[in-house]
N, CA and C of each residue as an Amber inpcrd file, in Angstrom:
protein
   264
 -36.4450000  69.5200000  32.6940000 -36.0930000  68.5690000  33.7870000
 -36.3670000  69.3060000  35.1590000 -36.4120000  68.5000000  36.2230000
 -36.6890000  69.0480000  37.5540000 -35.6330000  70.0580000  37.9890000
 -34.3660000  69.7100000  37.7850000 -33.3220000  70.5830000  38.2540000
 -33.3090000  71.9280000  37.4900000 -33.6840000  71.8970000  36.2580000
 -33.8540000  73.1670000  35.4350000 -34.9820000  73.9430000  35.9990000
 -36.1370000  73.3040000  36.3410000 -37.2130000  74.0160000  36.9830000
 -36.8530000  74.6650000  38.2900000 -36.1030000  73.8840000  39.0860000
 -35.6840000  74.3940000  40.4010000 -34.7410000  75.5890000  40.2400000
 -33.8310000  75.4880000  39.2280000 -32.9130000  76.6510000  38.9780000
 -33.7160000  77.8920000  38.7200000 -34.6850000  77.6560000  37.7020000
 -35.5040000  78.8280000  37.3370000 -36.2840000  79.3760000  38.4450000
 -36.7610000  78.5440000  39.2670000 -37.5290000  79.0560000  40.4980000
 -36.6180000  79.8780000  41.4260000 -35.3640000  79.4830000  41.6070000
 -34.3930000  80.1350000  42.4530000 -34.0720000  81.5020000  41.8620000
 -33.8250000  81.4850000  40.5140000 -33.5680000  82.7150000  39.7630000
 -34.6920000  83.7040000  39.8590000 -35.9000000  83.2050000  39.7340000
 -37.0790000  84.0890000  39.8430000 -37.1770000  84.6100000  41.2520000
 -36.9050000  83.7910000  42.2570000 -36.9810000  84.2450000  43.6360000
 -36.0220000  85.3780000  43.8860000 -34.7370000  85.1610000  43.3880000
 -33.7380000  86.1960000  43.6130000 -34.0730000  87.4970000  42.9200000
 -34.7490000  87.4680000  41.7750000 -35.1960000  88.6180000  41.0380000
 -36.3380000  89.3110000  41.8880000 -37.3110000  88.4780000  42.2300000
 -38.4420000  88.9710000  43.0530000 -37.9870000  89.7120000  44.3430000
 -36.9390000  89.1870000  44.9310000 -36.4820000  89.8180000  46.2030000
 -35.4040000  90.8590000  45.9360000 -35.1310000  91.1500000  44.6780000
 -34.2550000  92.2030000  44.2550000 -32.8070000  91.8830000  44.8100000
 -32.3660000  90.6570000  44.8450000 -31.0780000  90.2320000  45.2940000
 -30.0850000  90.6060000  44.2120000 -28.8910000  91.1140000  44.5600000
 -27.8510000  91.5900000  43.5420000 -27.0960000  90.3390000  43.0490000
 -27.7420000  89.3510000  42.4530000 -27.1160000  88.1680000  41.9210000
 -27.4500000  87.9510000  40.4500000 -26.4120000  87.6100000  39.6980000
 -26.6940000  87.2770000  38.2910000 -27.2300000  85.8470000  38.2510000
 -27.7060000  85.4590000  37.0150000 -28.1610000  84.1320000  36.8510000
 -26.9910000  83.1260000  37.0830000 -25.8840000  83.4830000  36.5940000
 -24.7140000  82.6520000  36.7100000 -24.3340000  82.4310000  38.1860000
 -24.4320000  83.5220000  39.0060000 -24.1150000  83.3990000  40.3970000
 -25.0760000  82.5050000  41.1240000 -26.3740000  82.6140000  40.8010000
 -27.3410000  81.7300000  41.4140000 -27.0810000  80.3250000  41.0690000
 -26.7930000  79.9890000  39.7860000 -26.5180000  78.6470000  39.3790000
 -25.2570000  78.1220000  40.1040000 -24.1520000  78.9090000  40.1690000
 -22.9960000  78.5060000  40.9140000 -23.1760000  78.2160000  42.3660000
 -24.0300000  79.0360000  42.9300000 -24.3330000  78.7740000  44.3920000
 -25.1310000  77.4920000  44.5630000 -26.1540000  77.2250000  43.6880000
 -26.9240000  76.0470000  43.7300000 -25.9650000  74.8480000  43.4990000
 -25.1010000  74.8620000  42.5550000 -24.1370000  73.7850000  42.3330000
 -23.2440000  73.5750000  43.5990000 -22.8090000  74.5840000  44.1500000
 -21.9080000  74.5190000  45.3620000 -22.6420000  73.8160000  46.4890000
 -23.9350000  74.2160000  46.7330000 -24.7220000  73.6700000  47.7110000
 -25.0150000  72.2050000  47.4780000 -25.5400000  71.9040000  46.3200000
 -26.0250000  70.5010000  46.1010000 -24.8730000  69.5680000  45.8590000
 -23.6320000  70.0450000  45.7160000 -22.4860000  69.1290000  45.6900000
 -21.7860000  68.9980000  46.9980000 -22.2600000  69.7120000  47.9870000
 -21.6230000  69.7130000  49.3410000 -21.9150000  68.3610000  50.0740000
 -20.9770000  67.9960000  50.9080000 -21.1340000  66.7540000  51.6830000
 -22.3490000  66.8780000  52.5870000 -22.5610000  67.9900000  53.2050000
 -23.6650000  68.1670000  54.0620000 -24.9970000  67.8930000  53.4060000
 -25.1520000  68.4810000  52.1900000 -26.4000000  68.3030000  51.4170000
 -26.5960000  66.8680000  51.0000000 -25.5390000  66.2850000  50.4180000
 -25.5630000  64.9790000  49.8000000 -25.7560000  63.9200000  50.8830000
 -25.1350000  64.1480000  52.0660000 -25.3370000  63.1370000  53.1680000
 -26.7180000  63.0850000  53.7400000 -27.5760000  64.0820000  53.5350000
 -28.8920000  64.2040000  54.0270000 -29.9390000  63.6040000  53.0190000
 -29.4210000  63.3120000  51.8170000 -30.3220000  62.7220000  50.7770000
 -30.4970000  61.2670000  50.9320000 -31.2670000  60.9330000  51.9850000
 -31.6470000  59.5670000  52.2930000 -33.0640000  59.2580000  51.8750000
 -33.3520000  58.0450000  51.5480000 -34.7000000  57.6280000  51.1770000
 -35.6890000  58.0240000  52.2130000 -36.7280000  58.7930000  51.8180000
 -37.7640000  59.1480000  52.7830000 -37.4770000  60.5100000  53.4210000
 -36.3200000  61.0440000  53.3250000 -36.0630000  62.3500000  53.9160000
 -36.8670000  63.3900000  53.2460000 -37.2630000  64.4830000  53.9160000
 -38.0710000  65.4960000  53.4280000 -37.3010000  66.3980000  52.4530000
 -37.9340000  66.8770000  51.4330000 -37.4490000  67.9300000  50.4530000
 -38.1630000  69.1390000  50.6960000 -37.6480000  70.2940000  50.5900000
 -38.2050000  71.5650000  50.9440000 -38.2130000  72.5060000  49.7240000
 -39.3120000  73.4260000  49.8020000 -39.3340000  74.4640000  48.7880000
 -38.5990000  75.6530000  49.2920000 -38.5920000  76.7980000  48.5040000
 -37.8260000  77.8950000  48.8640000 -38.2950000  78.6480000  50.1360000
 -39.5440000  78.3450000  50.5790000 -40.0230000  78.9400000  51.8070000
 -39.7940000  78.0070000  53.0310000 -39.1450000  76.8730000  52.8040000
 -38.8640000  75.9170000  53.9010000 -39.9670000  74.9290000  54.2210000
 -40.9190000  74.8400000  53.3590000 -42.0410000  73.8770000  53.5250000
 -41.6310000  72.5600000  52.9810000 -41.9600000  71.4810000  53.7570000
 -41.7160000  70.0830000  53.2120000 -42.6700000  69.8670000  52.0820000
 -42.1660000  69.4820000  50.8810000 -43.0370000  69.3770000  49.7370000
 -42.9530000  67.9580000  49.1160000 -41.9390000  67.2190000  49.4550000
 -41.7400000  65.8740000  48.8480000 -40.7990000  65.1290000  49.7760000
 -40.5250000  63.8930000  49.3660000 -39.5360000  63.0370000  50.0370000
 -38.5410000  62.5730000  49.0090000 -37.3920000  62.2260000  49.4880000
 -36.2840000  61.7680000  48.6430000 -36.5620000  60.3520000  48.1730000
 -36.5140000  60.1130000  46.8660000 -36.8540000  58.7490000  46.3000000
 -35.5590000  57.9600000  46.3100000 -35.6870000  56.6380000  46.1560000
 -34.6250000  55.7480000  46.1700000 -33.4700000  56.1150000  45.0430000
 -34.0190000  56.4850000  43.8540000 -33.0890000  56.8440000  42.7700000
 -32.2420000  58.1280000  43.1210000 -32.9130000  59.0780000  43.7650000
 -32.2610000  60.2670000  44.2210000 -31.2580000  60.0850000  45.2770000
 -31.5520000  59.1670000  46.2100000 -30.6150000  58.8000000  47.2680000
 -29.3760000  58.0930000  46.7040000 -29.5860000  57.2060000  45.7970000
 -28.5190000  56.5430000  45.1320000 -27.6460000  57.4730000  44.3450000
 -28.2290000  58.4160000  43.6300000 -27.4250000  59.4560000  42.8370000
 -26.6980000  60.2650000  43.8790000 -27.2320000  60.6610000  44.9470000
 -26.5520000  61.5120000  45.9580000 -25.3170000  60.7400000  46.4880000
 -25.5590000  59.4840000  46.8050000 -24.4160000  58.6720000  47.3280000
 -23.2790000  58.6380000  46.3250000 -23.5980000  58.3300000  45.0970000
 -22.5930000  58.3080000  44.0610000 -21.9450000  59.6360000  43.8050000
 -22.7130000  60.6690000  43.8690000 -22.2040000  62.0760000  43.7220000
 -21.2270000  62.4210000  44.8860000 -21.5810000  61.9940000  46.0780000
 -20.7430000  62.3080000  47.2270000 -19.4280000  61.6280000  47.0730000
 -19.4070000  60.3980000  46.5820000 -18.1330000  59.6110000  46.3970000
 -17.3270000  60.3690000  45.3440000 -17.9280000  60.7750000  44.2260000
 -17.1810000  61.4660000  43.1300000 -16.5730000  62.7830000  43.7450000
 -17.3400000  63.5500000  44.4990000 -16.8290000  64.8110000  45.0550000
 -15.6560000  64.5620000  46.0430000 -15.8130000  63.5080000  46.8000000
 -14.6780000  63.1370000  47.7100000 -13.3930000  62.7930000  46.9150000
 -13.5900000  61.9500000  45.9510000 -12.4770000  61.5840000  45.0400000
 -11.8620000  62.8560000  44.4130000 -12.7460000  63.7580000  43.9220000
 -12.2690000  64.9270000  43.2640000 -11.4030000  65.8810000  44.1490000
 -11.9620000  65.9790000  45.4040000 -11.2810000  66.7590000  46.4490000
  -9.8930000  66.2030000  46.7520000  -9.8660000  64.8070000  46.8820000
  -8.6120000  64.1430000  47.2210000  -7.5730000  64.3310000  46.1050000
  -8.1040000  64.2220000  44.8400000  -7.1120000  64.4600000  43.6410000
  -6.5740000  65.8410000  43.7260000  -7.4660000  66.8400000  44.0280000
  -6.9500000  68.2770000  44.0500000  -5.9550000  68.4500000  45.1420000
  -6.1950000  67.7490000  46.3310000  -5.2280000  67.9230000  47.4510000
  -3.8820000  67.3390000  47.0240000  -3.9440000  66.1330000  46.3900000
  -2.6700000  65.4900000  46.0890000  -1.9440000  66.2750000  45.0270000
  -2.6190000  66.8840000  44.0590000  -1.9980000  67.7030000  43.0300000
  -1.3830000  68.9390000  43.5290000  -1.9510000  69.5380000  44.5120000
  -1.5060000  70.8250000  45.1180000  -0.2630000  70.4740000  46.1190000
  -0.2800000  69.2780000  46.6210000   0.8000000  68.8630000  47.5340000
   2.0570000  68.4320000  46.7590000   1.8740000  68.0390000  45.4950000
   2.9630000  67.5010000  44.7180000   3.6710000  68.5390000  43.9560000
């Protein structure tokens, strides 16, 4: 899948640059980034997608934008549930 290929590219990049990160740490960072409100809110149809060097390489498709919108709602609901559980 595309996300698997992207994870592998990021892991290879961290190894090539001799970054002190395990594969699990890279994956955890990617999940944190791609689930953030800032990232998800920028996933609009036609928005640029970038490679590891910062070059625009594609645009966000309608399906990706829809997924991002749904994911953002799920993350907001999860955050709200966590807040209400810690307050109670």
